[in-house]
Amino acid sequence: MPHAHSALIRKNTQATLEEGTFMHNLPHLTPCELLEKKILLIRLSSLGDIVLTTPAIRAVRAHFPEAYIAMLVGKQSADVLRENPHLDEIITFDRFAKDKDTGEMLRAVRVLRERKFTLAIDLQRKFRTALLMYFSGATKRIGKGALCTVRVLERGNKHATAHYLDLLHAAGIPAADQSLELFLAESERRDASQRFDTAGVTQAGLKVGIFPGAGWKLREWMPERFAAIGNRLVEQFNAEVLIFGGQKESELVHTVVNLMDARAVPFAGNLQVRELAACIEKCDLFLTNDTGPMHIAAAVGTPTVSLFGPGNHIRFQPLGGLHQTIRHDVPCSPCKQFTDKCQDNICMKKITVDEVWHSISDTLSACRLKNT
């Protein structure tokens, strides 16, 4: 069995090199050394990006079923990994702590060194995560930069999950499945049903979730257009329209609700991330901007229609036949949407109500065919 295992590692490593992944110091990882006992994965931010690491987490567990696998993750986003059966431990790092570069770093390093990790993979590949990986004490470190024993450079514009899997390939871990996962407890599903009942949501009918926020204004479609879609959903499908948002998006959620002539149910600022995930799972469709809940919807198996403007759709759009992405080619997209220099947000304004409606209708029809 060990010989077969080693052959598989050698075969996968060769395939990775042929695909063009750029690696330094690969000889430091020999087949015998790759039979690890304690493995550390690192991704500190952000919510959606952490959901996108779940294919990598699953692949590491599949390859090392007996290993102790931990993930270092930002405290604010850690809940999306709770209940994940592929992880033995979730270690948190407070990215917003006042002492994040001193005391919080020292605390995290102390915890990591206590675990005595032998292999660490930096899925974020930033300076802070490289430091944390280096000071973890892991003898084999895969990521980007001089602090790694194996350096993997990103090649080409491809999906984020594929970039994460490239890092695994450098460790001889075979990985191809890019489907996302988020594990909910039955109690969380029951709580979501109770929440819908309390809000007067008819659970037997068509339920469409809408997420009009995005964290950055330049990623947000216009509220009146979301409202127009909501009206059509009620008029043509007699759908229950549920408008979701975080605490900072409460005003936006109620703006969309108030712009609608038909009834919509607001869920704004009163849901934690796992409660939101359980509610999204109960929806038949999720209309969303390019934001973390878009990835949550894909992870819980809810079909999506996603609206992309400044963001890189090739890297971040949900994958699979029941997910549709709407975007327009404009000279400045994708862009650094953190800037305030954009004056007209043309990439989002070009997305029309009619084209979104056609995508929604097509997706709902495809879902019906799948379920018949």
Coordinates of C-alpha atoms in Angstrom, one line a residue:
M1 CA 0.0 0.0 0.0
P2 CA 2.8 2.5 0.8
H3 CA 4.3 1.9 -2.7
A4 CA 0.9 2.6 -4.3
H5 CA 0.5 5.7 -2.3
S6 CA 4.0 7.0 -3.3
A7 CA 3.3 6.2 -7.0
L8 CA 0.1 8.2 -6.8
I9 CA 2.0 11.2 -5.4
R10 CA 4.7 11.0 -8.0
K11 CA 2.1 10.7 -10.8
N12 CA 0.1 13.7 -9.5
T13 CA 3.3 15.8 -9.0
Q14 CA 4.4 15.2 -12.6
A15 CA 0.9 16.1 -13.9
T16 CA 1.0 19.3 -12.0
L17 CA 4.3 20.2 -13.5
E18 CA 3.0 19.5 -17.0
E19 CA 0.0 21.8 -16.4
G20 CA 2.4 24.7 -15.9
T21 CA 2.3 25.4 -12.1
F22 CA 5.5 27.1 -11.2
M23 CA 7.3 25.6 -8.2
H24 CA 10.6 26.2 -6.5
N25 CA 12.4 23.6 -4.2
L26 CA 10.0 20.8 -5.2
P27 CA 12.6 18.2 -4.3
H28 CA 12.2 19.1 -0.6
L29 CA 8.9 17.2 -0.7
T30 CA 9.6 13.5 -1.2
P31 CA 6.8 10.9 -1.3
C32 CA 7.9 9.5 2.1
E33 CA 7.8 12.9 3.7
L34 CA 4.3 13.6 2.4
L35 CA 2.8 11.0 4.7
E36 CA 1.9 13.8 7.1
K37 CA 0.4 13.5 10.5
K38 CA -0.5 17.2 11.3
I39 CA -1.5 19.6 8.6
L40 CA -2.3 23.3 8.8
L41 CA -4.3 25.3 6.2
I42 CA -4.4 29.1 6.4
R43 CA -6.9 31.6 5.0
L44 CA -7.8 34.6 7.2
S45 CA -10.2 36.4 5.0
S46 CA -12.9 37.0 3.8
L47 CA -16.2 35.2 4.1
G48 CA -16.7 34.2 0.5
D49 CA -13.0 33.4 0.0
I50 CA -13.1 31.1 3.0
V51 CA -16.1 29.2 1.5
L52 CA -14.0 28.9 -1.7
T53 CA -11.4 26.9 0.3
T54 CA -13.8 24.1 1.0
P55 CA -12.8 22.0 -2.0
A56 CA -9.2 22.1 -0.9
I57 CA -10.1 21.2 2.7
R58 CA -12.1 18.2 1.4
A59 CA -9.2 17.1 -0.9
V60 CA -6.7 17.2 1.9
R61 CA -8.9 15.0 4.1
A62 CA -9.5 12.6 1.3
H63 CA -5.7 12.2 0.7
F64 CA -4.8 12.1 4.4
P65 CA -7.8 10.4 6.1
E66 CA -6.0 9.8 9.4
A67 CA -4.2 13.1 9.7
Y68 CA -4.9 15.9 12.2
I69 CA -6.1 18.8 10.0
A70 CA -6.5 22.3 11.4
M71 CA -7.4 25.6 9.7
L72 CA -6.3 29.0 10.8
V73 CA -9.1 31.4 9.8
G74 CA -10.2 34.9 10.5
K75 CA -12.4 35.0 13.7
Q76 CA -15.1 37.0 11.9
S77 CA -15.6 34.3 9.2
A78 CA -14.9 31.1 11.1
D79 CA -18.5 30.1 11.5
V80 CA -18.8 29.1 7.9
L81 CA -16.4 26.2 8.6
R82 CA -18.2 25.0 11.7
E83 CA -19.6 21.4 11.4
N84 CA -17.1 20.7 8.6
P85 CA -16.3 17.0 9.1
H86 CA -12.9 17.3 7.3
L87 CA -11.4 19.6 9.9
D88 CA -10.3 18.5 13.4
E89 CA -9.8 22.1 14.6
I90 CA -10.6 25.6 13.7
I91 CA -8.0 28.1 15.0
T92 CA -9.1 31.8 14.8
F93 CA -7.2 35.0 14.2
D94 CA -8.8 38.4 15.0
R95 CA -7.9 40.5 11.9
F96 CA -9.5 43.5 13.5
A97 CA -7.8 43.4 16.9
K98 CA -6.0 46.6 17.8
D99 CA -2.9 44.4 18.4
K100 CA -3.3 42.3 15.3
D101 CA 0.4 42.8 14.4
T102 CA 1.8 42.2 17.8
G103 CA -0.2 40.5 20.6
E104 CA -2.7 38.7 18.3
M105 CA 0.2 37.4 16.1
L106 CA 2.1 36.2 19.2
R107 CA -1.0 34.5 20.5
A108 CA -1.7 32.7 17.2
V109 CA 1.9 31.7 16.8
R110 CA 1.9 30.2 20.3
V111 CA -1.2 28.1 19.5
L112 CA 0.2 27.0 16.2
R113 CA 3.6 25.9 17.6
E114 CA 1.9 23.9 20.3
R115 CA 0.2 21.8 17.6
K116 CA 3.6 20.8 16.0
F117 CA 2.4 20.9 12.4
T118 CA 4.5 19.1 9.9
L119 CA 2.9 20.5 6.7
A120 CA 1.4 24.0 6.3
I121 CA -0.4 25.4 3.2
D122 CA -0.9 29.1 2.9
L123 CA -4.1 29.5 0.8
Q124 CA -4.1 33.3 1.1
R125 CA -0.5 34.0 0.2
K126 CA -0.2 37.3 1.9
F127 CA 2.7 38.6 4.0
R128 CA 0.9 38.1 7.3
T129 CA -0.2 34.6 6.4
A130 CA 3.3 33.7 5.2
L131 CA 4.7 34.9 8.6
L132 CA 2.1 32.9 10.5
M133 CA 2.9 29.8 8.5
Y134 CA 6.7 30.3 8.9
F135 CA 6.5 30.8 12.7
S136 CA 4.1 27.8 13.0
G137 CA 7.2 25.6 13.0
A138 CA 5.9 23.5 10.1
T139 CA 8.9 21.9 8.4
K140 CA 7.2 21.9 5.0
R141 CA 5.5 25.1 4.0
I142 CA 3.7 25.6 0.7
G143 CA 2.7 29.1 -0.5
K144 CA 4.3 32.2 -2.1
G145 CA 7.5 33.9 -1.1
A146 CA 10.9 33.2 0.4
L147 CA 9.5 31.9 3.7
C148 CA 8.1 28.8 2.0
T149 CA 9.9 25.6 1.3
V150 CA 7.7 25.1 -1.8
R151 CA 6.8 28.3 -3.7
V152 CA 3.8 28.2 -6.1
L153 CA 3.1 31.1 -8.3
E154 CA -0.4 31.8 -9.7
R155 CA -0.5 31.2 -13.4
G156 CA -3.3 32.5 -15.6
N157 CA -6.7 33.9 -14.8
K158 CA -8.7 31.0 -13.5
H159 CA -11.2 30.2 -10.7
A160 CA -10.1 30.8 -7.2
T161 CA -10.8 27.2 -6.3
A162 CA -8.4 26.1 -9.0
H163 CA -5.6 28.3 -7.6
Y164 CA -6.2 26.7 -4.2
L165 CA -6.0 23.2 -5.7
D166 CA -2.7 24.1 -7.4
L167 CA -1.2 24.5 -3.9
L168 CA -2.4 21.1 -3.0
H169 CA -0.9 19.6 -6.2
A170 CA 2.5 21.0 -5.0
A171 CA 2.2 18.7 -2.0
G172 CA 1.3 15.7 -4.1
I173 CA -2.3 15.9 -3.1
P174 CA -4.7 15.0 -6.0
A175 CA -7.6 17.4 -6.3
A176 CA -10.0 18.2 -9.1
D177 CA -13.5 18.6 -7.6
Q178 CA -14.2 22.3 -7.3
S179 CA -17.7 22.1 -5.7
L180 CA -18.2 24.1 -2.5
E181 CA -19.5 22.8 0.8
L182 CA -21.1 24.3 3.9
F183 CA -22.4 21.9 6.6
L184 CA -25.6 22.8 8.5
A185 CA -26.9 21.0 11.5
E186 CA -30.5 19.8 11.5
S187 CA -31.3 22.1 14.4
E188 CA -30.2 25.1 12.2
R189 CA -32.5 24.0 9.4
R190 CA -35.4 23.7 11.9
D191 CA -34.6 27.2 13.2
A192 CA -34.7 28.6 9.6
S193 CA -38.1 27.0 9.1
Q194 CA -39.4 28.5 12.3
R195 CA -38.0 31.9 11.3
F196 CA -39.9 31.7 8.0
D197 CA -43.1 30.7 9.8
T198 CA -42.8 33.6 12.2
A199 CA -42.3 36.0 9.2
G200 CA -45.3 34.6 7.4
V201 CA -43.4 32.9 4.6
T202 CA -45.3 30.2 2.8
Q203 CA -42.8 27.4 2.7
A204 CA -44.6 25.2 0.2
G205 CA -44.4 27.8 -2.6
L206 CA -41.6 29.2 -4.6
K207 CA -39.1 31.1 -2.5
V208 CA -36.6 33.5 -4.0
G209 CA -33.9 35.2 -2.0
I210 CA -32.4 38.5 -3.0
F211 CA -29.2 40.0 -1.6
P212 CA -29.0 43.7 -2.8
G213 CA -25.8 44.5 -0.8
A214 CA -22.2 43.8 -1.6
G215 CA -20.0 45.5 0.9
W216 CA -18.8 48.0 -1.7
K217 CA -21.3 50.3 -3.5
L218 CA -19.6 49.8 -6.9
R219 CA -20.6 46.1 -6.8
E220 CA -24.3 46.8 -6.1
W221 CA -27.0 46.7 -8.7
M222 CA -29.6 49.5 -8.3
P223 CA -32.3 49.0 -5.6
E224 CA -35.1 49.9 -8.0
R225 CA -34.1 47.2 -10.4
F226 CA -34.1 44.6 -7.6
A227 CA -37.5 45.8 -6.7
A228 CA -38.7 45.4 -10.3
I229 CA -37.5 41.8 -10.3
G230 CA -39.3 41.2 -7.0
N231 CA -42.5 42.5 -8.4
R232 CA -42.3 40.2 -11.5
L233 CA -41.6 37.2 -9.3
V234 CA -44.7 37.8 -7.3
E235 CA -46.9 38.6 -10.3
Q236 CA -45.8 35.8 -12.6
F237 CA -44.8 33.0 -10.1
N238 CA -46.7 34.0 -7.0
A239 CA -43.3 33.7 -5.3
E240 CA -42.3 34.6 -1.8
V241 CA -39.6 37.2 -2.1
L242 CA -37.1 37.4 0.7
I243 CA -34.7 40.3 0.9
F244 CA -31.5 39.6 2.9
G245 CA -28.8 41.8 4.3
G246 CA -26.4 42.3 7.1
Q247 CA -26.6 45.0 9.8
K248 CA -25.0 47.6 7.6
E249 CA -27.4 46.8 4.8
S250 CA -30.6 47.2 6.8
E251 CA -31.5 50.5 5.2
L252 CA -30.8 49.1 1.7
V253 CA -33.0 46.0 2.3
H254 CA -35.9 48.2 3.5
T255 CA -35.4 50.5 0.5
V256 CA -35.9 47.5 -1.9
V257 CA -38.9 46.3 0.1
N258 CA -40.5 49.8 0.0
L259 CA -39.9 50.2 -3.7
M260 CA -41.8 47.0 -4.4
D261 CA -45.6 47.2 -5.1
A262 CA -45.9 43.5 -4.2
R263 CA -45.2 41.9 -0.8
A264 CA -41.6 41.1 0.2
V265 CA -40.2 39.9 3.5
P266 CA -37.1 41.7 4.9
F267 CA -34.4 39.8 6.7
A268 CA -31.9 42.5 7.6
G269 CA -29.4 42.6 10.4
N270 CA -30.9 39.9 12.4
L271 CA -29.2 36.8 11.0
Q272 CA -25.8 35.4 11.9
V273 CA -23.9 33.8 9.0
R274 CA -25.0 30.3 9.7
E275 CA -28.6 31.4 10.1
L276 CA -28.3 33.2 6.8
A277 CA -27.0 30.0 5.2
A278 CA -29.8 27.9 6.5
C279 CA -32.4 30.4 5.2
I280 CA -30.7 30.6 1.8
E281 CA -30.7 26.8 1.6
K282 CA -34.5 26.9 1.8
C283 CA -34.7 29.2 -1.1
D284 CA -35.4 27.9 -4.6
L285 CA -33.2 30.6 -6.2
F286 CA -30.8 33.3 -5.0
L287 CA -30.4 36.6 -6.9
T288 CA -27.2 38.3 -5.7
N289 CA -24.4 40.7 -6.3
D290 CA -20.8 39.5 -6.2
T291 CA -20.5 39.0 -2.5
G292 CA -19.9 36.4 0.2
P293 CA -23.5 35.2 0.4
M294 CA -23.3 34.3 -3.3
H295 CA -20.7 31.7 -2.4
I296 CA -22.7 30.5 0.6
A297 CA -25.7 29.9 -1.7
A298 CA -23.6 27.8 -4.0
A299 CA -22.2 25.9 -1.1
V300 CA -25.6 25.0 0.3
G301 CA -26.8 24.0 -3.2
T302 CA -29.2 26.9 -4.0
P303 CA -29.2 27.9 -7.7
T304 CA -27.9 31.5 -8.2
V305 CA -28.1 34.4 -10.6
S306 CA -25.1 36.5 -9.9
L307 CA -24.5 40.1 -11.0
F308 CA -20.9 41.0 -11.7
G309 CA -19.4 44.4 -12.4
P310 CA -16.0 45.4 -11.0
G311 CA -15.2 41.9 -9.8
N312 CA -13.4 39.2 -11.7
H313 CA -16.1 36.8 -12.8
I314 CA -13.7 34.2 -14.1
R315 CA -12.1 34.0 -10.7
F316 CA -15.2 34.2 -8.4
Q317 CA -18.4 33.2 -10.2
P318 CA -20.3 30.2 -8.9
L319 CA -19.5 27.1 -11.0
G320 CA -22.0 24.6 -12.3
G321 CA -25.0 24.3 -14.6
L322 CA -27.6 25.8 -12.2
H323 CA -25.6 29.0 -11.6
Q324 CA -25.8 31.9 -14.1
T325 CA -23.5 35.0 -14.2
I326 CA -24.6 38.3 -15.7
R327 CA -22.0 40.8 -16.7
H328 CA -21.0 43.2 -19.5
D329 CA -17.6 43.8 -21.0
V330 CA -16.5 47.3 -20.4
P331 CA -13.0 48.7 -20.8
C332 CA -12.4 49.2 -17.1
S333 CA -13.7 45.9 -15.8
P334 CA -12.5 44.0 -13.8
C335 CA -11.1 46.9 -11.7
K336 CA -9.9 47.7 -8.2
Q337 CA -13.4 48.3 -6.8
F338 CA -11.9 49.8 -3.6
T339 CA -11.2 53.1 -5.4
D340 CA -13.5 56.1 -5.3
K341 CA -12.5 57.2 -8.8
C342 CA -15.4 55.5 -10.6
Q343 CA -18.0 58.1 -11.4
D344 CA -20.7 56.2 -13.3
N345 CA -20.4 52.5 -12.4
I346 CA -21.2 51.6 -16.0
C347 CA -20.5 47.9 -15.5
M348 CA -23.5 47.5 -13.1
K349 CA -25.7 50.0 -14.9
K350 CA -25.5 48.0 -18.1
I351 CA -27.2 45.0 -16.5
T352 CA -30.9 45.4 -17.3
V353 CA -34.0 44.1 -15.6
D354 CA -35.0 42.2 -18.7
E355 CA -31.8 40.2 -18.9
V356 CA -31.8 39.4 -15.2
W357 CA -35.4 38.3 -15.6
H358 CA -34.6 36.0 -18.5
S359 CA -31.8 34.4 -16.5
I360 CA -34.1 33.9 -13.5
S361 CA -36.8 32.3 -15.7
D362 CA -34.3 30.0 -17.4
T363 CA -32.8 28.9 -14.1
L364 CA -36.2 28.2 -12.6
S365 CA -37.1 26.2 -15.7
A366 CA -33.9 24.2 -15.5
C367 CA -34.5 23.5 -11.8
R368 CA -38.0 22.2 -12.5
L369 CA -36.7 19.9 -15.2
K370 CA -34.1 18.6 -12.9
N371 CA -36.6 17.8 -10.2
T372 CA -39.2 16.1 -12.5

